[in-house]
Tab-separated table of C-alpha atoms in Angstrom:
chain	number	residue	atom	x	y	z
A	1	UNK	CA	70.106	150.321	109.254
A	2	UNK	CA	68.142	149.900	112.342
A	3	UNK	CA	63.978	150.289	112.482
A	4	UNK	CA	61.496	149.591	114.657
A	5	UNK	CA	58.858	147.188	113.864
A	6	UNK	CA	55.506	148.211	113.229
A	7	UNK	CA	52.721	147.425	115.743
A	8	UNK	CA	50.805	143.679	114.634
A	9	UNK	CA	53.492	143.082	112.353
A	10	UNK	CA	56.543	140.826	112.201
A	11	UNK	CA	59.448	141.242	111.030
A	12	UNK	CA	59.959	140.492	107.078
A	13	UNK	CA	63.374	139.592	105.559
A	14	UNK	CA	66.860	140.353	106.875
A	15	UNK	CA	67.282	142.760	109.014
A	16	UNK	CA	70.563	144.744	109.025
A	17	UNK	CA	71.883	146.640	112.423
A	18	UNK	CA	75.108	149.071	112.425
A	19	UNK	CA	76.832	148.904	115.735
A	20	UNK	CA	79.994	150.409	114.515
A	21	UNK	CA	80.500	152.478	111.608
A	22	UNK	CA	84.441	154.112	110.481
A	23	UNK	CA	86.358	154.961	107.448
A	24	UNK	CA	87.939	151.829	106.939
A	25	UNK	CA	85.596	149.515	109.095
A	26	UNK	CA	81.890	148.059	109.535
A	27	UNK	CA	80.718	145.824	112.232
A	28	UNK	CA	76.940	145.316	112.046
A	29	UNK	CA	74.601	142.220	112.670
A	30	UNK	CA	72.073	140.418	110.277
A	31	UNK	CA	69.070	138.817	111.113
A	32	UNK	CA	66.006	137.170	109.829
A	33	UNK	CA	68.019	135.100	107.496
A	34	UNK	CA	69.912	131.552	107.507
A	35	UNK	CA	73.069	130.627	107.929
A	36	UNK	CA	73.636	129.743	103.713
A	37	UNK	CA	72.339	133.064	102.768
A	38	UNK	CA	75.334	134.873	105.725
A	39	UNK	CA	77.850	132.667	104.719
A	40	UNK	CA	77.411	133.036	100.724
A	41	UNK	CA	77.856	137.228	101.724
A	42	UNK	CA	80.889	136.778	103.574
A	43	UNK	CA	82.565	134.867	100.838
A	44	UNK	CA	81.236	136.938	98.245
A	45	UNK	CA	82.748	140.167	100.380
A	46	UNK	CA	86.045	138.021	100.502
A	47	UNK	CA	86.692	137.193	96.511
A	48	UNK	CA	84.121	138.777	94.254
A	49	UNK	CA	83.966	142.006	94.626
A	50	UNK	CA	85.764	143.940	91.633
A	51	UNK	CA	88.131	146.628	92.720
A	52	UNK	CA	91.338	148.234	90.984
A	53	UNK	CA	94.784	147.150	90.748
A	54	UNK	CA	97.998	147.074	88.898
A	55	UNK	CA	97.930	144.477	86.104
A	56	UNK	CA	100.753	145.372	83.893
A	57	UNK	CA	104.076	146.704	84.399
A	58	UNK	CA	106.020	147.883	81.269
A	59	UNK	CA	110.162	148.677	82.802
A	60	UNK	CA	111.799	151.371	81.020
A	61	UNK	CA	114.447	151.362	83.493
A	62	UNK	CA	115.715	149.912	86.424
A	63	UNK	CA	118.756	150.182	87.579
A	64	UNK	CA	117.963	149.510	91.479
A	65	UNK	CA	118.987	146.540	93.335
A	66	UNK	CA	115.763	144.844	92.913
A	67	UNK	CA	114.791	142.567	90.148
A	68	UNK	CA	111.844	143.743	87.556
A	69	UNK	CA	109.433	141.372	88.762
A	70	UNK	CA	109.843	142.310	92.434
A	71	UNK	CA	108.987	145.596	92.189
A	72	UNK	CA	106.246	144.483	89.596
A	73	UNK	CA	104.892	142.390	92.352
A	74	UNK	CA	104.753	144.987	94.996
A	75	UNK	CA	103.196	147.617	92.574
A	76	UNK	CA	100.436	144.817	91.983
A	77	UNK	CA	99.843	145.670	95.822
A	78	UNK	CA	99.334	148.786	96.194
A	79	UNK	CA	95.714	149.593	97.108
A	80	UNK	CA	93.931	151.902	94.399
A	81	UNK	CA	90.787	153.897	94.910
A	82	UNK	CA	87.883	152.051	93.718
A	83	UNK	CA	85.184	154.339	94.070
A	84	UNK	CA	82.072	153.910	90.598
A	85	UNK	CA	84.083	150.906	89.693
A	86	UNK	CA	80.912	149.785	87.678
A	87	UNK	CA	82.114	152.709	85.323
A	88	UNK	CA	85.073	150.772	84.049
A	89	UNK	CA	84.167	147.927	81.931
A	90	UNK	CA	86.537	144.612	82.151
A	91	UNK	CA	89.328	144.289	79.640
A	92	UNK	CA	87.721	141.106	77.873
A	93	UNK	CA	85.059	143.061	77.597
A	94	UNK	CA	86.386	146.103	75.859
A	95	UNK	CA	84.594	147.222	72.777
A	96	UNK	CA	87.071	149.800	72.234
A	97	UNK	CA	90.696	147.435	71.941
A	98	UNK	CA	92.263	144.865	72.429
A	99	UNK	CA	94.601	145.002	75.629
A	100	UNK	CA	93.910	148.279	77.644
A	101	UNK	CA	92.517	151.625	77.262
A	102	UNK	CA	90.843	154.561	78.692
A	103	UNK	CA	87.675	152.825	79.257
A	104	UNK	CA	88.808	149.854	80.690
A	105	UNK	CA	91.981	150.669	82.868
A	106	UNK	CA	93.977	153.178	84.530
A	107	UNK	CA	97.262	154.771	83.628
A	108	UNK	CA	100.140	155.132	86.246
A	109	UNK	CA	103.480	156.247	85.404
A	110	UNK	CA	106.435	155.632	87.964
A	111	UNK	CA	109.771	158.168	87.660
A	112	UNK	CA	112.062	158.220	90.788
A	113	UNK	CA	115.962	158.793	90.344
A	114	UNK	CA	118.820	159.207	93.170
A	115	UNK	CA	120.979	162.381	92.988
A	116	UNK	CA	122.074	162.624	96.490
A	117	UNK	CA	123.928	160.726	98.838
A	118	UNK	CA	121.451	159.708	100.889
A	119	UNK	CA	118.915	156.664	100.408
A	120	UNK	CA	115.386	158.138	98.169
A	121	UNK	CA	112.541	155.952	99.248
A	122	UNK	CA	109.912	155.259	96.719
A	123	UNK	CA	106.064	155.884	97.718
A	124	UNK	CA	102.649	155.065	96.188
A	125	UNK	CA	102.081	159.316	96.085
A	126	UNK	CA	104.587	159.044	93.669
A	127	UNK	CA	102.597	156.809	91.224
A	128	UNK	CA	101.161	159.824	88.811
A	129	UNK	CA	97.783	159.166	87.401
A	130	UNK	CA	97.470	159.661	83.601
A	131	UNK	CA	94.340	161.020	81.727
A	132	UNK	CA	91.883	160.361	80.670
A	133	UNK	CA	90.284	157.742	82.932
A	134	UNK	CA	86.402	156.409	83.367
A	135	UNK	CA	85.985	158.764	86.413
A	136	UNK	CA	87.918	160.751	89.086
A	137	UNK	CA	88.586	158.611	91.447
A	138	UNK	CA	89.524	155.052	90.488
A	139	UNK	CA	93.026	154.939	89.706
A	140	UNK	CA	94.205	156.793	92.475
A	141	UNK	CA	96.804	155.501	95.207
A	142	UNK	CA	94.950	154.941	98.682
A	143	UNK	CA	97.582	157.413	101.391
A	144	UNK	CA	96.185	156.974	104.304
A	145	UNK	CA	99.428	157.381	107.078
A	146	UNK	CA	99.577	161.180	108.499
A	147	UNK	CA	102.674	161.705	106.624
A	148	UNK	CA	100.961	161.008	103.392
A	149	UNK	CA	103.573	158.404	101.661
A	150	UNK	CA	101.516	156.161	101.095
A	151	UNK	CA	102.473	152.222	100.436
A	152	UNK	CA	106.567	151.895	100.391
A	153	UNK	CA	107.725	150.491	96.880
A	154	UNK	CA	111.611	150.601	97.070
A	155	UNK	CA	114.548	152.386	98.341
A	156	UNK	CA	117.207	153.708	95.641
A	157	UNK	CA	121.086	154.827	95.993
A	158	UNK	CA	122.626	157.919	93.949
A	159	UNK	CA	122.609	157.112	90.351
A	160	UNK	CA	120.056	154.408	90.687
A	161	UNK	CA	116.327	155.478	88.580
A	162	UNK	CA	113.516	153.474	87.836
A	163	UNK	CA	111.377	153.976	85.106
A	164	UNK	CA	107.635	152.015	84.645
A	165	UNK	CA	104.328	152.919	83.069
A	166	UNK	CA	101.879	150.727	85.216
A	167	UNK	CA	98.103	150.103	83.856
A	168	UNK	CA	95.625	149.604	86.508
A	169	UNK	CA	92.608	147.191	85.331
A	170	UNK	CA	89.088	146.003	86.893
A	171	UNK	CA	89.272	142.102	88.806
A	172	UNK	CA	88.433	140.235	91.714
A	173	UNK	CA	90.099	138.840	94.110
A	174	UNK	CA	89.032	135.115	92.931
A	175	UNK	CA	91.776	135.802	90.493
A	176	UNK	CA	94.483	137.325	92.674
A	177	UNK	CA	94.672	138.509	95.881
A	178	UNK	CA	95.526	142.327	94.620
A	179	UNK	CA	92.050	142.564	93.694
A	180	UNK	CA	90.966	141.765	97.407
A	181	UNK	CA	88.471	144.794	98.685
A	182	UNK	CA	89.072	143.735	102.406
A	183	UNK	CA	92.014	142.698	104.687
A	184	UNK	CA	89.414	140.478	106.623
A	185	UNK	CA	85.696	139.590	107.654
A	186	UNK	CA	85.317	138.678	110.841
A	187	UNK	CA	81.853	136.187	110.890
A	188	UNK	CA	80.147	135.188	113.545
A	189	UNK	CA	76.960	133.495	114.769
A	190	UNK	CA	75.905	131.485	118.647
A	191	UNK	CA	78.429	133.276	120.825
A	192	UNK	CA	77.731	131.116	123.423
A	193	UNK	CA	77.549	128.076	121.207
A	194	UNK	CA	73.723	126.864	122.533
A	195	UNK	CA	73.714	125.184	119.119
A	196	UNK	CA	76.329	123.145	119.916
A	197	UNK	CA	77.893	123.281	116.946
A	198	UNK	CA	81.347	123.731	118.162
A	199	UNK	CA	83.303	121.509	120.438
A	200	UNK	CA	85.569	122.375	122.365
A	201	UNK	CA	88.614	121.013	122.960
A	202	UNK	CA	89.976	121.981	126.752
A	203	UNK	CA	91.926	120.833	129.696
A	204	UNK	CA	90.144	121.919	132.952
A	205	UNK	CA	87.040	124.418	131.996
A	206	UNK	CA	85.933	125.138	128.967
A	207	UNK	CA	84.693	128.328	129.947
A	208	UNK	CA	88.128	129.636	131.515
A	209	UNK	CA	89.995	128.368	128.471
A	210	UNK	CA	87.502	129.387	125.302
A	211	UNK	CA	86.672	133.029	126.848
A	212	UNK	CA	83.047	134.548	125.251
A	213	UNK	CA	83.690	137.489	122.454
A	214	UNK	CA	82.237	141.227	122.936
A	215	UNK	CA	79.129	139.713	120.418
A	216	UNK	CA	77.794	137.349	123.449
A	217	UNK	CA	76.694	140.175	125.211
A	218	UNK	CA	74.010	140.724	122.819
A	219	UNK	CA	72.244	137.071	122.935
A	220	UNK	CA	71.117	135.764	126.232
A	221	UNK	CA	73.670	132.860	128.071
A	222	UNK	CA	71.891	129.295	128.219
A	223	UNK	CA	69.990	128.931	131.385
A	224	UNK	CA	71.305	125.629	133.159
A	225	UNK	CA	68.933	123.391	133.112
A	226	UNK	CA	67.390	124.200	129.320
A	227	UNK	CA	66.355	121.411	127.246
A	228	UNK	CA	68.330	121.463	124.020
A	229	UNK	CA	66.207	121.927	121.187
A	230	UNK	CA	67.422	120.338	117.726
A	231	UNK	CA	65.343	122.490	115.151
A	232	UNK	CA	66.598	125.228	116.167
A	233	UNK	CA	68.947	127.175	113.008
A	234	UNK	CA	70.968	130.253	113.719
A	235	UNK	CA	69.205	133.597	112.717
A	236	UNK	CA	71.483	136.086	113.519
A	237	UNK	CA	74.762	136.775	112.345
A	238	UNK	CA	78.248	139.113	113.395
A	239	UNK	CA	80.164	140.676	110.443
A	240	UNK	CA	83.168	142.701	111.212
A	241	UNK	CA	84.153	143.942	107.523
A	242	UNK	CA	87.871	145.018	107.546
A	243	UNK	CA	88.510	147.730	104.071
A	244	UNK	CA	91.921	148.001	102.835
A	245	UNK	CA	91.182	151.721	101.791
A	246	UNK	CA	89.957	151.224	98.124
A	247	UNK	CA	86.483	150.796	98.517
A	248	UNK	CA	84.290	151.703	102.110
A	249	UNK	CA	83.038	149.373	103.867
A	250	UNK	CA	79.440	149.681	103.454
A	251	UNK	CA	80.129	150.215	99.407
A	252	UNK	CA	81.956	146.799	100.068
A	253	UNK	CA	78.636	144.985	101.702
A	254	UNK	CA	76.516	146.882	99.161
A	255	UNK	CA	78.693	145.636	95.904
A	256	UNK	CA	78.780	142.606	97.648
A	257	UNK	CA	74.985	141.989	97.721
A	258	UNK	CA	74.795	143.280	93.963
A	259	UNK	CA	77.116	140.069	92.867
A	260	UNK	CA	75.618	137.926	94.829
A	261	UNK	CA	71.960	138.760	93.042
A	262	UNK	CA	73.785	138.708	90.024
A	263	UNK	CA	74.764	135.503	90.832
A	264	UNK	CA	71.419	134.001	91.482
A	265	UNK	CA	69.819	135.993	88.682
A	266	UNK	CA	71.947	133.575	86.491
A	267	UNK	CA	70.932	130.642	88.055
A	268	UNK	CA	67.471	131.021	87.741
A	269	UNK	CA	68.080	132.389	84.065
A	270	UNK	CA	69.583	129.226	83.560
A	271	UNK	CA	67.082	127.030	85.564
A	272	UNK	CA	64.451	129.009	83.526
A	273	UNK	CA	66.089	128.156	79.706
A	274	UNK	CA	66.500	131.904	78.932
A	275	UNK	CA	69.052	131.359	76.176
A	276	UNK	CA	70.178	135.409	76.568
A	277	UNK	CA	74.235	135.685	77.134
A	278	UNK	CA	74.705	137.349	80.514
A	279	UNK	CA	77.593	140.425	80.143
A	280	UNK	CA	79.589	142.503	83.231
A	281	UNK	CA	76.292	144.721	83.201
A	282	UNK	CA	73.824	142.507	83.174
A	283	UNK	CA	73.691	138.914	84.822
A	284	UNK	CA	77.060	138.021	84.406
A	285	UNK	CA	78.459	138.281	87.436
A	286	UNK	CA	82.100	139.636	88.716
A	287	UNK	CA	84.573	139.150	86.093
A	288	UNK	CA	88.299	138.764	85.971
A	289	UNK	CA	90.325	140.891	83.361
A	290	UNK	CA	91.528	137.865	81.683
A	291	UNK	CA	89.394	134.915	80.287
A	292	UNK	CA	89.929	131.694	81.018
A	293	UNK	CA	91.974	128.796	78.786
A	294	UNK	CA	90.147	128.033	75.874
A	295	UNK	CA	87.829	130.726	75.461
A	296	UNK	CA	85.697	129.942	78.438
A	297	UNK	CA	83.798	133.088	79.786
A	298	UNK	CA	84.679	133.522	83.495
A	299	UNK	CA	81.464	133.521	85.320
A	300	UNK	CA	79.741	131.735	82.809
A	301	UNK	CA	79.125	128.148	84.385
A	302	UNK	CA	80.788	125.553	81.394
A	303	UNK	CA	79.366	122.735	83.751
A	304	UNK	CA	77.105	121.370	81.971
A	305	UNK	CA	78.396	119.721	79.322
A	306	UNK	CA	79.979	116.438	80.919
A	307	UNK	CA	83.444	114.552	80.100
A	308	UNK	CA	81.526	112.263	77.780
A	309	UNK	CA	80.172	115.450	75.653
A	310	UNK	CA	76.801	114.906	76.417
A	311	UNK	CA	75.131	118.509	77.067
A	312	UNK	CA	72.257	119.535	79.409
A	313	UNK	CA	71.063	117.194	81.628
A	314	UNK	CA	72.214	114.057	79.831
A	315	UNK	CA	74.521	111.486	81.955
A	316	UNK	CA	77.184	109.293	80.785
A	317	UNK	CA	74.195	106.523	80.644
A	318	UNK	CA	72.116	109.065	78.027
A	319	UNK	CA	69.102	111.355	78.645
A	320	UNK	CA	67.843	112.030	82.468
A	321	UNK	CA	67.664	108.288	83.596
A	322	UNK	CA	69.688	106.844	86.399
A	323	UNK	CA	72.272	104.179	85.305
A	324	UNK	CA	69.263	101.376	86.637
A	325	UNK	CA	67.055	102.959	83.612
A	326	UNK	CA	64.882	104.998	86.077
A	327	UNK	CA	64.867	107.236	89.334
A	328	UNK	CA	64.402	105.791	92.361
A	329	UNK	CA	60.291	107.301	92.485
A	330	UNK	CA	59.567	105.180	89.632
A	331	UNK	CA	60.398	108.352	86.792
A	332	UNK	CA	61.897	107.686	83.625
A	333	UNK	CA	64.050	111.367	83.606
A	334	UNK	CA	63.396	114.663	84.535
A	335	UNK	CA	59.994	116.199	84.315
């Protein structure tokens, strides 16, 4: 949100201003902060925030003209409501079974069958939400057209049924796509590129051809003339975050921040030798509902250890030195 700044005091930290604010949509600016920092936000609001969606699809029946694993597919697409998704825990993490249950997914069951002559169309409202569940909203298909349909999943002729018991779990969409929280980001920074770090490619006029977006009206246009000055870093920043309908937008930006201190808090728990095992809850980070080959924890970095099974910050040569048998300051490792 937007504040005014105190009388004999700067500014401290990033500073976040709404412009635009709607149900499915954010656009807001942040300042005070570099462009690494903006950057690591936008991707983290891209992949890593954990949100609902079908994972498994058990057919009953299905006698329709499309193949099991199509109409699998399209389920997996279907945008659920993701509202307190920190009060489902991730299926590897599940101290209650071993492939799904109430605690760590989400029940749907699908019944449609064709007794007239005319073509039934399946929608997401007909996706029925089983109990119980970890709370009352997440789970539930996102309807957002007038008519209240929801997402089309398939069209059936008389005599035709289909028959599934879906089970929503927790991801991100670093796993697959269904997991995604947004449809896009738009990002922005130096509308009128006085940082020159664009170049344009053009025929005639650059400015005729590469026309300024709505965000240059709120820097100043380079005076002709100016000196360029090359320490100069971009400080403010142009988000335009895009919800699908499963999460809002600013419980998108605010779940994205939360990962991305998670994030760091390993790091420096790392960096620091804590030897503690960081979980979903604490400072493990955004997790996908399956582990990775071999056991591997998924957010847990396995980097360390290298392809010559040395561990820590041993090298192929042994211990901390370069392969010259020291660092190029005259240090025989790390200190």
């Amino acid at each position: 949100m937007d504040y005014d700044t105190m009388d004999g005091f700067e500014d401290v930290g990033p500073r976040v201003v709404v412009r635009h604010a709607l149900k499915d949509r954010a656009d807001f600016t942040l300042e005070n902060t570099d462009l690494s920092f903006a950057n690591s936000l936008r991707r983290t609001l891209l992949a890593e925030v954990p949100t609902m969606a079908i994972d498994l699809v058990e057919v009953q029946a299905n006698t329709s003209s499309l193949a099991d694993e199509f109409i699998a597919h399209r389920l997996g697409l279907v945008p659920l409501n993701s509202k307190n998704v920190d009060d489902v825990s991730y299926t590897r993490d599940c101290e209650f079974c071993e492939q799904y249950c109430e605690h760590c997914s989400v029940t749907l069951d699908l019944h449609a069958r064709c007794t007239g002559d005319e073509i039934m169309k399946v929608y997401a409202r007909d996706l029925v939400v089983a109990e119980p569940r970890p709370n009352e909203w997440v789970g539930v298909p996102v309807i957002t057209d007038s008519l209240g349909l929801g997402t089309l999943i398939c069209k059936l002729r008389k005599g035709q049924e289909i028959r599934m018991k879906c089970v929503a779990k927790k991801g991100i969409a670093k796993e697959h796509a269904k997991w995604a929280p947004t449809s896009a980001v738009g990002f922005e920074y130096d509308p009128h590129n006085k940082l020159q770090h664009l170049d344009y490619w053009y025929e005639e006029n650059p400015e005729k051809e590469w026309p300024k977006s709505e965000n240059a009206k709120w820097e100043d246009p380079p005076q002709d003339g100016e000196p360029f000055d090359y320490s100069v870093q971009p400080s403010k920043f142009y988000f335009d975050v895009e919800s699908i309908g499963n999460l809002e937008p600013d419980a998108v930006v605010l779940q994205g921040i939360k990962v991305l201190q998670q994030k760091l808090a390993l790091v420096i728990q790392e960096l620091s030798g804590d030897d503690r095992n960081g979980d979903a809850d604490g400072f493990g980070g955004a997790r996908s509902p399956d582990g990775l080959q071999g056991g591997a924890d998924y957010g847990v970095d396995q980097g360390y250890t290298t392809p010559f099974g040395n561990t820590g910050g041993q090298t192929m040569y042994g211990g901390g030195t370069t392969p010259f048998g020291a660092t190029p300051y005259g240090q025989s490792g790390w200190q």
